[in-house]
Amino acid sequence: MADQAFVTLATNDNYARGAMVWGKSLRNHNTSKKLVALIGPQVSEPCQSVLKRIFDEVRVVDVLDSGDTAHLAMMKRPDLGVTFTKLHCWTLTQYSKCVFMDADTLVLSNIDELFDREELSAAPDPGWPDCFNSGVFVFCPSMETYGKLLQYCTEHGSFDGGDQGVLNGFFNNWATADISKHLPFIYNLSSIAIYTYLPAFKQYGGNAKVVHFLGKTKPWSYAFDPKTKQIAGSVQEAATHSTFLLDWWTLYSSAVVPMLQEQYGDQPFHSGCVEFQYSDMVTFQSAQGEGPSALVHAQALESQLSSEERKQKWEQGQADYMGMDSFDNIKKKLDTFLK
Ligand code: UDP
Ligand code: GLC
Ligand code: MN
């Protein structure tokens, strides 16, 4: 339908890359809706050009910043003040209904059925489930609502310094008023939920329709070797993002990087795709000795601990992410659960 759209936001080139992958993932699953990107003026020319090829509409908006360093510090996310910019989505009044999605989400199947829902529908936040997570929500653009939201910001601010605090304050009866406005978690599967409740992930993870790479480390924070399909970077978070991280990089490297390369031409740009050198890798035996030994990009391979020591370390939050608890090994485990 022409008057319904999926909307995302990117204020810089990193989030713009996220937006490109997100847009491609929606197209791959044959959405019949329009795709809209709200962008900040800082997004570079080449990135804007690629966005225009993927999206039906790319709109430059003023960056709104909460400037609320105190609350943002509590989340350890000083960068999230600019998420107030998200509120601009209510000004898209040429559409009667929209679904906003963060640029760090990836669509795994067709989700057009979300347009059957009303404003404000969203999934619970994994950290405080009586709040909704503002990474995926259904809304109806309206200048009146937009005005009220800005007024709410001025009068009450945001309890988390970002848009989620404002929106939960404004739509404050979400938890109790109408269960049809609670989206199933599979529409906003936050990667942190995977390790906080692994058996549930094992049971239901295969039904996920949208994965949300919530948290400080984003898919584009890693590097990837498209030939060997290996991911390098902070292996700690890579493990929690699970196989979805590989899905993101596969789509990014195959469908988005070629478009970026075309736009950048001779200008230098870092796609994040690299060819890992064998000398950068460390070979180690997988924890239970089953399967082939895995290759992990690592600066150091810590000495192999006994499984009891290892369990203790893991429980103390000191997993051996570069070695036995590496992304590759954890991914293998998760894969066996999903099969
Ligand atoms: N965002 C942005 N620029 C920024 C930070 C955030 O454009 O510098 C947008 C982007 O769409 C992002 C959303 O705001 O997905 C929310 O931020 P983020 O996803 O980093 O928050 P999290 O989900 O990790 O709490
Ligand atoms: C959350 C949401 C994100 C939002 C941020 C700031 O964790 O995932 O979409 O921008 O908090 O409120
Ligand atoms: Mn997000």
PDB file of C-alpha atoms in Angstrom, residues 46-329:
ATOM      1  CA  PRO A  46      28.125   8.334  -1.390  1.00  0.00           C
ATOM      2  CA  CYS A  47      26.072   6.845   1.454  1.00  0.00           C
ATOM      3  CA  GLN A  48      23.128   9.085   0.605  1.00  0.00           C
ATOM      4  CA  SER A  49      23.303   7.873  -3.008  1.00  0.00           C
ATOM      5  CA  VAL A  50      23.235   4.226  -1.974  1.00  0.00           C
ATOM      6  CA  LEU A  51      20.347   4.885   0.404  1.00  0.00           C
ATOM      7  CA  LYS A  52      18.418   6.508  -2.452  1.00  0.00           C
ATOM      8  CA  ARG A  53      18.834   3.369  -4.524  1.00  0.00           C
ATOM      9  CA  ILE A  54      17.418   1.144  -1.793  1.00  0.00           C
ATOM     10  CA  PHE A  55      14.752   3.408  -0.305  1.00  0.00           C
ATOM     11  CA  ASP A  56      11.671   5.020  -1.810  1.00  0.00           C
ATOM     12  CA  GLU A  57      12.303   8.179   0.181  1.00  0.00           C
ATOM     13  CA  VAL A  58      15.385   9.572   1.915  1.00  0.00           C
ATOM     14  CA  ARG A  59      14.596  12.603   4.036  1.00  0.00           C
ATOM     15  CA  VAL A  60      17.195  14.813   5.688  1.00  0.00           C
ATOM     16  CA  VAL A  61      16.055  15.913   9.134  1.00  0.00           C
ATOM     17  CA  ASP A  62      17.485  18.110  11.907  1.00  0.00           C
ATOM     18  CA  VAL A  63      19.350  16.085  14.482  1.00  0.00           C
ATOM     19  CA  LEU A  64      17.628  16.408  17.856  1.00  0.00           C
ATOM     20  CA  ASP A  65      19.802  15.676  20.872  1.00  0.00           C
ATOM     21  CA  SER A  66      18.521  15.204  24.396  1.00  0.00           C
ATOM     22  CA  GLY A  67      21.854  16.460  25.765  1.00  0.00           C
ATOM     23  CA  ASP A  68      20.960  14.433  28.844  1.00  0.00           C
ATOM     24  CA  THR A  69      24.416  13.131  29.743  1.00  0.00           C
ATOM     25  CA  ALA A  70      23.420  12.062  33.257  1.00  0.00           C
ATOM     26  CA  HIS A  71      20.753   9.569  32.191  1.00  0.00           C
ATOM     27  CA  LEU A  72      22.745   8.379  29.187  1.00  0.00           C
ATOM     28  CA  ALA A  73      25.713   7.651  31.457  1.00  0.00           C
ATOM     29  CA  MET A  74      23.495   5.278  33.443  1.00  0.00           C
ATOM     30  CA  MET A  75      23.046   3.215  30.268  1.00  0.00           C
ATOM     31  CA  LYS A  76      26.753   3.588  29.408  1.00  0.00           C
ATOM     32  CA  ARG A  77      25.593   4.919  26.036  1.00  0.00           C
ATOM     33  CA  PRO A  78      26.625   8.589  25.789  1.00  0.00           C
ATOM     34  CA  ASP A  79      25.963   8.371  22.046  1.00  0.00           C
ATOM     35  CA  LEU A  80      22.207   7.885  22.314  1.00  0.00           C
ATOM     36  CA  GLY A  81      21.065  11.504  22.916  1.00  0.00           C
ATOM     37  CA  VAL A  82      20.609  11.866  19.156  1.00  0.00           C
ATOM     38  CA  THR A  83      17.959   9.162  19.161  1.00  0.00           C
ATOM     39  CA  PHE A  84      15.506  11.995  19.952  1.00  0.00           C
ATOM     40  CA  THR A  85      15.761  12.508  16.179  1.00  0.00           C
ATOM     41  CA  LYS A  86      13.591   9.400  15.879  1.00  0.00           C
ATOM     42  CA  LEU A  87      10.598  11.479  16.954  1.00  0.00           C
ATOM     43  CA  HIS A  88      10.650  13.120  13.494  1.00  0.00           C
ATOM     44  CA  CYS A  89       9.014   9.949  12.190  1.00  0.00           C
ATOM     45  CA  TRP A  90       5.647  11.321  13.350  1.00  0.00           C
ATOM     46  CA  THR A  91       5.994  14.117  10.762  1.00  0.00           C
ATOM     47  CA  LEU A  92       5.754  11.649   7.834  1.00  0.00           C
ATOM     48  CA  THR A  93       2.096  12.554   7.385  1.00  0.00           C
ATOM     49  CA  GLN A  94       1.868  11.444   3.744  1.00  0.00           C
ATOM     50  CA  TYR A  95       1.619   7.962   5.244  1.00  0.00           C
ATOM     51  CA  SER A  96      -1.341   6.852   7.326  1.00  0.00           C
ATOM     52  CA  LYS A  97       0.539   4.134   9.168  1.00  0.00           C
ATOM     53  CA  CYS A  98       4.214   3.261   9.581  1.00  0.00           C
ATOM     54  CA  VAL A  99       6.500   0.808  11.291  1.00  0.00           C
ATOM     55  CA  PHE A 100       9.663   2.346  12.701  1.00  0.00           C
ATOM     56  CA  MET A 101      12.691   0.064  12.993  1.00  0.00           C
ATOM     57  CA  ASP A 102      16.185   0.811  14.303  1.00  0.00           C
ATOM     58  CA  ALA A 103      19.013   0.734  11.783  1.00  0.00           C
ATOM     59  CA  ASP A 104      20.594  -2.084  13.812  1.00  0.00           C
ATOM     60  CA  THR A 105      17.769  -4.508  13.063  1.00  0.00           C
ATOM     61  CA  LEU A 106      17.685  -7.243  10.425  1.00  0.00           C
ATOM     62  CA  VAL A 107      14.485  -8.636   8.913  1.00  0.00           C
ATOM     63  CA  LEU A 108      14.397 -12.423   8.576  1.00  0.00           C
ATOM     64  CA  SER A 109      10.988 -12.904   6.934  1.00  0.00           C
ATOM     65  CA  ASN A 110       8.057 -10.881   5.582  1.00  0.00           C
ATOM     66  CA  ILE A 111       6.582  -8.774   8.402  1.00  0.00           C
ATOM     67  CA  ASP A 112       3.955  -6.755   6.516  1.00  0.00           C
ATOM     68  CA  GLU A 113       1.353  -8.141   8.939  1.00  0.00           C
ATOM     69  CA  LEU A 114       2.631  -5.578  11.462  1.00  0.00           C
ATOM     70  CA  PHE A 115       0.486  -3.019   9.645  1.00  0.00           C
ATOM     71  CA  ASP A 116      -2.620  -4.748  11.035  1.00  0.00           C
ATOM     72  CA  ARG A 117      -1.598  -3.345  14.436  1.00  0.00           C
ATOM     73  CA  GLU A 118      -2.430   0.033  15.902  1.00  0.00           C
ATOM     74  CA  GLU A 119      -0.362   2.843  17.397  1.00  0.00           C
ATOM     75  CA  LEU A 120       1.561   2.287  19.625  1.00  0.00           C
ATOM     76  CA  SER A 121       2.393  -1.385  19.215  1.00  0.00           C
ATOM     77  CA  ALA A 122       5.819  -2.633  20.238  1.00  0.00           C
ATOM     78  CA  ALA A 123       7.569  -5.600  21.821  1.00  0.00           C
ATOM     79  CA  PRO A 124       8.718  -5.703  25.450  1.00  0.00           C
ATOM     80  CA  ASP A 125      12.196  -4.492  26.315  1.00  0.00           C
ATOM     81  CA  PRO A 126      14.308  -7.440  27.486  1.00  0.00           C
ATOM     82  CA  GLY A 127      15.781  -5.392  30.339  1.00  0.00           C
ATOM     83  CA  TRP A 128      12.452  -4.126  31.750  1.00  0.00           C
ATOM     84  CA  PRO A 129       9.550  -5.910  30.052  1.00  0.00           C
ATOM     85  CA  ASP A 130       6.922  -3.435  31.337  1.00  0.00           C
ATOM     86  CA  CYS A 131       8.608  -0.959  29.002  1.00  0.00           C
ATOM     87  CA  PHE A 132       8.424  -1.455  25.282  1.00  0.00           C
ATOM     88  CA  ASN A 133      11.611  -1.481  23.255  1.00  0.00           C
ATOM     89  CA  SER A 134      11.604   1.410  20.808  1.00  0.00           C
ATOM     90  CA  GLY A 135      13.687  -0.443  18.225  1.00  0.00           C
ATOM     91  CA  VAL A 136      10.501  -1.674  16.473  1.00  0.00           C
ATOM     92  CA  PHE A 137       7.119   0.048  16.785  1.00  0.00           C
ATOM     93  CA  VAL A 138       3.912   0.699  14.851  1.00  0.00           C
ATOM     94  CA  PHE A 139       2.759   4.321  14.749  1.00  0.00           C
ATOM     95  CA  CYS A 140       0.502   6.748  12.895  1.00  0.00           C
ATOM     96  CA  PRO A 141       2.206   9.925  11.662  1.00  0.00           C
ATOM     97  CA  SER A 142       0.465  13.053  12.944  1.00  0.00           C
ATOM     98  CA  MET A 143       1.705  16.603  13.468  1.00  0.00           C
ATOM     99  CA  GLU A 144      -0.492  16.795  16.509  1.00  0.00           C
ATOM    100  CA  THR A 145       1.182  13.776  18.138  1.00  0.00           C
ATOM    101  CA  TYR A 146       4.600  15.085  17.080  1.00  0.00           C
ATOM    102  CA  GLY A 147       3.883  18.403  18.828  1.00  0.00           C
ATOM    103  CA  LYS A 148       2.714  16.629  21.961  1.00  0.00           C
ATOM    104  CA  LEU A 149       5.820  14.441  21.991  1.00  0.00           C
ATOM    105  CA  LEU A 150       8.122  17.459  21.758  1.00  0.00           C
ATOM    106  CA  GLN A 151       6.150  19.144  24.515  1.00  0.00           C
ATOM    107  CA  TYR A 152       6.498  15.993  26.619  1.00  0.00           C
ATOM    108  CA  CYS A 153      10.290  16.090  26.064  1.00  0.00           C
ATOM    109  CA  THR A 154      10.457  19.704  27.206  1.00  0.00           C
ATOM    110  CA  GLU A 155       8.348  19.138  30.297  1.00  0.00           C
ATOM    111  CA  HIS A 156       9.508  15.700  31.434  1.00  0.00           C
ATOM    112  CA  GLY A 157      12.685  14.830  29.514  1.00  0.00           C
ATOM    113  CA  SER A 158      13.543  11.169  29.114  1.00  0.00           C
ATOM    114  CA  PHE A 159      14.283   8.742  31.919  1.00  0.00           C
ATOM    115  CA  ASP A 160      16.974   7.041  29.835  1.00  0.00           C
ATOM    116  CA  GLY A 161      18.174  10.095  27.945  1.00  0.00           C
ATOM    117  CA  GLY A 162      17.018   8.568  24.634  1.00  0.00           C
ATOM    118  CA  ASP A 163      13.802   8.144  22.670  1.00  0.00           C
ATOM    119  CA  GLN A 164      12.762   4.970  24.478  1.00  0.00           C
ATOM    120  CA  GLY A 165      12.425   6.844  27.774  1.00  0.00           C
ATOM    121  CA  VAL A 166      10.284   9.548  26.152  1.00  0.00           C
ATOM    122  CA  LEU A 167       8.071   7.142  24.260  1.00  0.00           C
ATOM    123  CA  ASN A 168       7.435   4.950  27.281  1.00  0.00           C
ATOM    124  CA  GLY A 169       6.628   8.049  29.299  1.00  0.00           C
ATOM    125  CA  PHE A 170       4.249   9.323  26.643  1.00  0.00           C
ATOM    126  CA  PHE A 171       2.537   6.009  25.818  1.00  0.00           C
ATOM    127  CA  ASN A 172       2.549   5.158  29.490  1.00  0.00           C
ATOM    128  CA  ASN A 173      -0.328   2.672  29.613  1.00  0.00           C
ATOM    129  CA  TRP A 174       1.285   0.292  27.106  1.00  0.00           C
ATOM    130  CA  ALA A 175       2.096  -2.336  29.756  1.00  0.00           C
ATOM    131  CA  THR A 176      -1.475  -2.740  30.973  1.00  0.00           C
ATOM    132  CA  ALA A 177      -4.042  -1.265  28.573  1.00  0.00           C
ATOM    133  CA  ASP A 178      -4.287  -3.425  25.461  1.00  0.00           C
ATOM    134  CA  ILE A 179      -2.530  -6.724  24.867  1.00  0.00           C
ATOM    135  CA  SER A 180      -2.979  -6.409  21.091  1.00  0.00           C
ATOM    136  CA  LYS A 181      -0.388  -3.613  21.232  1.00  0.00           C
ATOM    137  CA  HIS A 182       2.182  -6.027  22.613  1.00  0.00           C
ATOM    138  CA  LEU A 183       4.125  -7.369  19.664  1.00  0.00           C
ATOM    139  CA  PRO A 184       5.489 -10.868  20.073  1.00  0.00           C
ATOM    140  CA  PHE A 185       9.154 -10.874  20.973  1.00  0.00           C
ATOM    141  CA  ILE A 186      10.003 -12.551  17.637  1.00  0.00           C
ATOM    142  CA  TYR A 187       9.461  -9.132  15.983  1.00  0.00           C
ATOM    143  CA  ASN A 188      12.257  -7.622  18.047  1.00  0.00           C
ATOM    144  CA  LEU A 189      14.538 -10.375  19.233  1.00  0.00           C
ATOM    145  CA  SER A 190      17.268  -8.533  21.089  1.00  0.00           C
ATOM    146  CA  SER A 191      20.492 -10.413  20.861  1.00  0.00           C
ATOM    147  CA  ILE A 192      21.074 -10.048  24.620  1.00  0.00           C
ATOM    148  CA  ALA A 193      18.036 -12.266  25.267  1.00  0.00           C
ATOM    149  CA  ILE A 194      19.885 -15.159  23.679  1.00  0.00           C
ATOM    150  CA  TYR A 195      22.311 -15.610  26.521  1.00  0.00           C
ATOM    151  CA  THR A 196      19.999 -14.445  29.304  1.00  0.00           C
ATOM    152  CA  TYR A 197      17.526 -17.274  28.525  1.00  0.00           C
ATOM    153  CA  LEU A 198      19.271 -19.814  26.331  1.00  0.00           C
ATOM    154  CA  PRO A 199      16.668 -22.630  26.604  1.00  0.00           C
ATOM    155  CA  ALA A 200      13.947 -20.247  25.371  1.00  0.00           C
ATOM    156  CA  PHE A 201      16.170 -19.215  22.505  1.00  0.00           C
ATOM    157  CA  LYS A 202      16.680 -22.881  21.706  1.00  0.00           C
ATOM    158  CA  GLN A 203      12.914 -23.439  21.754  1.00  0.00           C
ATOM    159  CA  TYR A 204      11.726 -20.334  19.908  1.00  0.00           C
ATOM    160  CA  GLY A 205      14.753 -18.707  18.263  1.00  0.00           C
ATOM    161  CA  GLY A 206      13.987 -20.368  14.951  1.00  0.00           C
ATOM    162  CA  ASN A 207      10.708 -18.380  14.755  1.00  0.00           C
ATOM    163  CA  ALA A 208      12.450 -15.008  14.925  1.00  0.00           C
ATOM    164  CA  LYS A 209      11.312 -12.532  12.273  1.00  0.00           C
ATOM    165  CA  VAL A 210      13.446  -9.569  13.303  1.00  0.00           C
ATOM    166  CA  VAL A 211      16.744  -9.579  15.131  1.00  0.00           C
ATOM    167  CA  HIS A 212      17.903  -6.430  16.916  1.00  0.00           C
ATOM    168  CA  PHE A 213      21.630  -5.969  17.540  1.00  0.00           C
ATOM    169  CA  LEU A 214      20.934  -3.941  20.650  1.00  0.00           C
ATOM    170  CA  GLY A 215      23.894  -2.681  22.649  1.00  0.00           C
ATOM    171  CA  LYS A 216      27.108  -0.805  22.172  1.00  0.00           C
ATOM    172  CA  THR A 217      28.759  -3.176  19.699  1.00  0.00           C
ATOM    173  CA  LYS A 218      27.015  -3.219  16.335  1.00  0.00           C
ATOM    174  CA  PRO A 219      27.470  -5.559  13.377  1.00  0.00           C
ATOM    175  CA  TRP A 220      29.571  -2.901  11.633  1.00  0.00           C
ATOM    176  CA  SER A 221      31.935  -2.792  14.617  1.00  0.00           C
ATOM    177  CA  TYR A 222      33.458  -6.078  13.439  1.00  0.00           C
ATOM    178  CA  ALA A 223      35.489  -7.060  10.416  1.00  0.00           C
ATOM    179  CA  PHE A 224      34.541  -9.893   8.098  1.00  0.00           C
ATOM    180  CA  ASP A 225      36.255 -12.133   5.612  1.00  0.00           C
ATOM    181  CA  PRO A 226      33.666 -12.875   2.888  1.00  0.00           C
ATOM    182  CA  LYS A 227      35.737 -15.772   1.502  1.00  0.00           C
ATOM    183  CA  THR A 228      35.964 -17.760   4.708  1.00  0.00           C
ATOM    184  CA  LYS A 229      32.841 -16.226   6.290  1.00  0.00           C
ATOM    185  CA  GLN A 230      34.687 -15.409   9.460  1.00  0.00           C
ATOM    186  CA  ILE A 231      34.077 -12.531  11.795  1.00  0.00           C
ATOM    187  CA  ALA A 232      36.751 -10.719  13.738  1.00  0.00           C
ATOM    188  CA  GLY A 233      36.542  -8.100  16.409  1.00  0.00           C
ATOM    189  CA  SER A 234      35.454  -8.156  20.011  1.00  0.00           C
ATOM    190  CA  VAL A 235      34.579 -11.817  20.109  1.00  0.00           C
ATOM    191  CA  GLN A 236      32.724 -11.312  23.401  1.00  0.00           C
ATOM    192  CA  GLU A 237      29.760  -9.559  21.845  1.00  0.00           C
ATOM    193  CA  ALA A 238      30.023 -11.553  18.654  1.00  0.00           C
ATOM    194  CA  ALA A 239      29.090 -14.617  20.650  1.00  0.00           C
ATOM    195  CA  THR A 240      25.947 -13.015  22.049  1.00  0.00           C
ATOM    196  CA  HIS A 241      24.843 -11.901  18.604  1.00  0.00           C
ATOM    197  CA  SER A 242      24.979 -15.503  17.464  1.00  0.00           C
ATOM    198  CA  THR A 243      24.506 -16.654  13.887  1.00  0.00           C
ATOM    199  CA  PHE A 244      22.479 -13.545  13.077  1.00  0.00           C
ATOM    200  CA  LEU A 245      25.709 -11.584  12.919  1.00  0.00           C
ATOM    201  CA  LEU A 246      26.841 -13.813  10.104  1.00  0.00           C
ATOM    202  CA  ASP A 247      23.516 -13.232   8.302  1.00  0.00           C
ATOM    203  CA  TRP A 248      24.051  -9.478   8.599  1.00  0.00           C
ATOM    204  CA  TRP A 249      27.584  -9.645   7.193  1.00  0.00           C
ATOM    205  CA  THR A 250      26.599 -11.995   4.407  1.00  0.00           C
ATOM    206  CA  LEU A 251      23.903  -9.609   3.211  1.00  0.00           C
ATOM    207  CA  TYR A 252      26.071  -6.522   3.721  1.00  0.00           C
ATOM    208  CA  SER A 253      29.093  -7.915   1.872  1.00  0.00           C
ATOM    209  CA  SER A 254      27.109  -9.344  -1.023  1.00  0.00           C
ATOM    210  CA  ALA A 255      24.444  -6.703  -1.627  1.00  0.00           C
ATOM    211  CA  VAL A 256      25.553  -3.425  -0.039  1.00  0.00           C
ATOM    212  CA  VAL A 257      29.346  -3.288  -0.410  1.00  0.00           C
ATOM    213  CA  PRO A 258      29.209  -3.483  -4.244  1.00  0.00           C
ATOM    214  CA  MET A 259      26.878  -0.458  -4.282  1.00  0.00           C
ATOM    215  CA  LEU A 260      29.128   1.465  -1.902  1.00  0.00           C
ATOM    216  CA  GLN A 261      32.162   0.607  -4.013  1.00  0.00           C
ATOM    217  CA  GLU A 262      30.408   1.986  -7.061  1.00  0.00           C
ATOM    218  CA  GLN A 263      29.581   5.258  -5.311  1.00  0.00           C
ATOM    219  CA  TYR A 264      32.969   5.755  -3.685  1.00  0.00           C
ATOM    220  CA  GLY A 265      34.821   5.074  -6.941  1.00  0.00           C
ATOM    221  CA  ASP A 266      38.471   6.019  -6.375  1.00  0.00           C
ATOM    222  CA  GLN A 267      37.843   7.579  -2.966  1.00  0.00           C
ATOM    223  CA  PRO A 268      39.087   5.444  -0.108  1.00  0.00           C
ATOM    224  CA  PHE A 269      36.453   3.779   2.020  1.00  0.00           C
ATOM    225  CA  HIS A 270      36.485   1.012   4.588  1.00  0.00           C
ATOM    226  CA  SER A 271      33.833  -1.596   4.008  1.00  0.00           C
ATOM    227  CA  GLY A 272      34.922  -3.734   6.955  1.00  0.00           C
ATOM    228  CA  CYS A 273      35.466  -6.647   4.560  1.00  0.00           C
ATOM    229  CA  VAL A 274      39.002  -7.938   4.746  1.00  0.00           C
ATOM    230  CA  GLU A 275      40.950 -11.014   3.847  1.00  0.00           C
ATOM    231  CA  PHE A 276      42.210 -12.499   7.079  1.00  0.00           C
ATOM    232  CA  GLN A 277      45.799 -13.651   6.875  1.00  0.00           C
ATOM    233  CA  TYR A 278      46.531 -17.123   8.095  1.00  0.00           C
ATOM    234  CA  SER A 279      49.220 -15.670  10.361  1.00  0.00           C
ATOM    235  CA  ASP A 280      46.506 -13.621  12.166  1.00  0.00           C
ATOM    236  CA  MET A 281      44.679 -16.792  13.060  1.00  0.00           C
ATOM    237  CA  VAL A 282      45.108 -19.197  15.854  1.00  0.00           C
ATOM    238  CA  THR A 283      44.052 -22.795  15.510  1.00  0.00           C
ATOM    239  CA  PHE A 284      42.583 -24.517  18.505  1.00  0.00           C
ATOM    240  CA  GLN A 285      40.640 -27.622  19.292  1.00  0.00           C
ATOM    241  CA  SER A 286      36.941 -27.098  20.029  1.00  0.00           C
ATOM    242  CA  ALA A 287      35.996 -27.463  23.687  1.00  0.00           C
ATOM    243  CA  GLN A 288      34.664 -31.019  23.641  1.00  0.00           C
ATOM    244  CA  GLY A 289      37.108 -32.115  21.001  1.00  0.00           C
ATOM    245  CA  GLU A 290      34.171 -32.718  18.633  1.00  0.00           C
ATOM    246  CA  GLY A 291      34.193 -31.405  15.098  1.00  0.00           C
ATOM    247  CA  PRO A 292      37.090 -29.892  13.237  1.00  0.00           C
ATOM    248  CA  SER A 293      39.333 -27.417  14.978  1.00  0.00           C
ATOM    249  CA  ALA A 294      38.186 -23.878  14.454  1.00  0.00           C
ATOM    250  CA  LEU A 295      40.043 -20.865  13.241  1.00  0.00           C
ATOM    251  CA  VAL A 296      39.691 -17.755  15.307  1.00  0.00           C
ATOM    252  CA  HIS A 297      41.171 -14.393  14.682  1.00  0.00           C
ATOM    253  CA  ALA A 298      42.899 -13.630  17.926  1.00  0.00           C
ATOM    254  CA  GLN A 299      45.653 -11.539  19.330  1.00  0.00           C
ATOM    255  CA  ALA A 300      46.329 -14.137  21.957  1.00  0.00           C
ATOM    256  CA  LEU A 301      45.133 -17.611  22.680  1.00  0.00           C
ATOM    257  CA  GLU A 302      44.799 -18.036  26.385  1.00  0.00           C
ATOM    258  CA  SER A 303      45.996 -21.284  27.854  1.00  0.00           C
ATOM    259  CA  GLN A 304      43.319 -23.941  27.703  1.00  0.00           C
ATOM    260  CA  LEU A 305      41.637 -24.272  31.060  1.00  0.00           C
ATOM    261  CA  SER A 306      40.002 -27.345  32.539  1.00  0.00           C
ATOM    262  CA  SER A 307      36.252 -27.359  31.979  1.00  0.00           C
ATOM    263  CA  GLU A 308      35.569 -26.714  35.676  1.00  0.00           C
ATOM    264  CA  GLU A 309      37.894 -23.705  35.760  1.00  0.00           C
ATOM    265  CA  ARG A 310      36.393 -22.536  32.522  1.00  0.00           C
ATOM    266  CA  LYS A 311      32.823 -22.803  33.856  1.00  0.00           C
ATOM    267  CA  GLN A 312      33.782 -20.823  36.933  1.00  0.00           C
ATOM    268  CA  LYS A 313      35.411 -18.129  34.844  1.00  0.00           C
ATOM    269  CA  TRP A 314      32.383 -17.969  32.579  1.00  0.00           C
ATOM    270  CA  GLU A 315      30.074 -17.564  35.569  1.00  0.00           C
ATOM    271  CA  GLN A 316      32.279 -14.770  36.870  1.00  0.00           C
ATOM    272  CA  GLY A 317      31.837 -13.037  33.532  1.00  0.00           C
ATOM    273  CA  GLN A 318      35.374 -13.856  32.415  1.00  0.00           C
ATOM    274  CA  ALA A 319      34.702 -16.145  29.499  1.00  0.00           C
ATOM    275  CA  ASP A 320      37.620 -17.110  27.304  1.00  0.00           C
ATOM    276  CA  TYR A 321      36.158 -15.379  24.285  1.00  0.00           C
ATOM    277  CA  MET A 322      39.323 -15.581  22.269  1.00  0.00           C
ATOM    278  CA  GLY A 323      39.680 -19.283  22.829  1.00  0.00           C
ATOM    279  CA  MET A 324      37.318 -22.007  23.878  1.00  0.00           C
ATOM    280  CA  ASP A 325      34.337 -19.698  24.419  1.00  0.00           C
ATOM    281  CA  SER A 326      34.938 -18.032  21.091  1.00  0.00           C
ATOM    282  CA  PHE A 327      32.173 -16.920  18.792  1.00  0.00           C
ATOM    283  CA  ASP A 328      32.767 -19.861  16.480  1.00  0.00           C
ATOM    284  CA  ASN A 329      32.381 -22.406  19.240  1.00  0.00           C
TER     285      ASN A 329
END
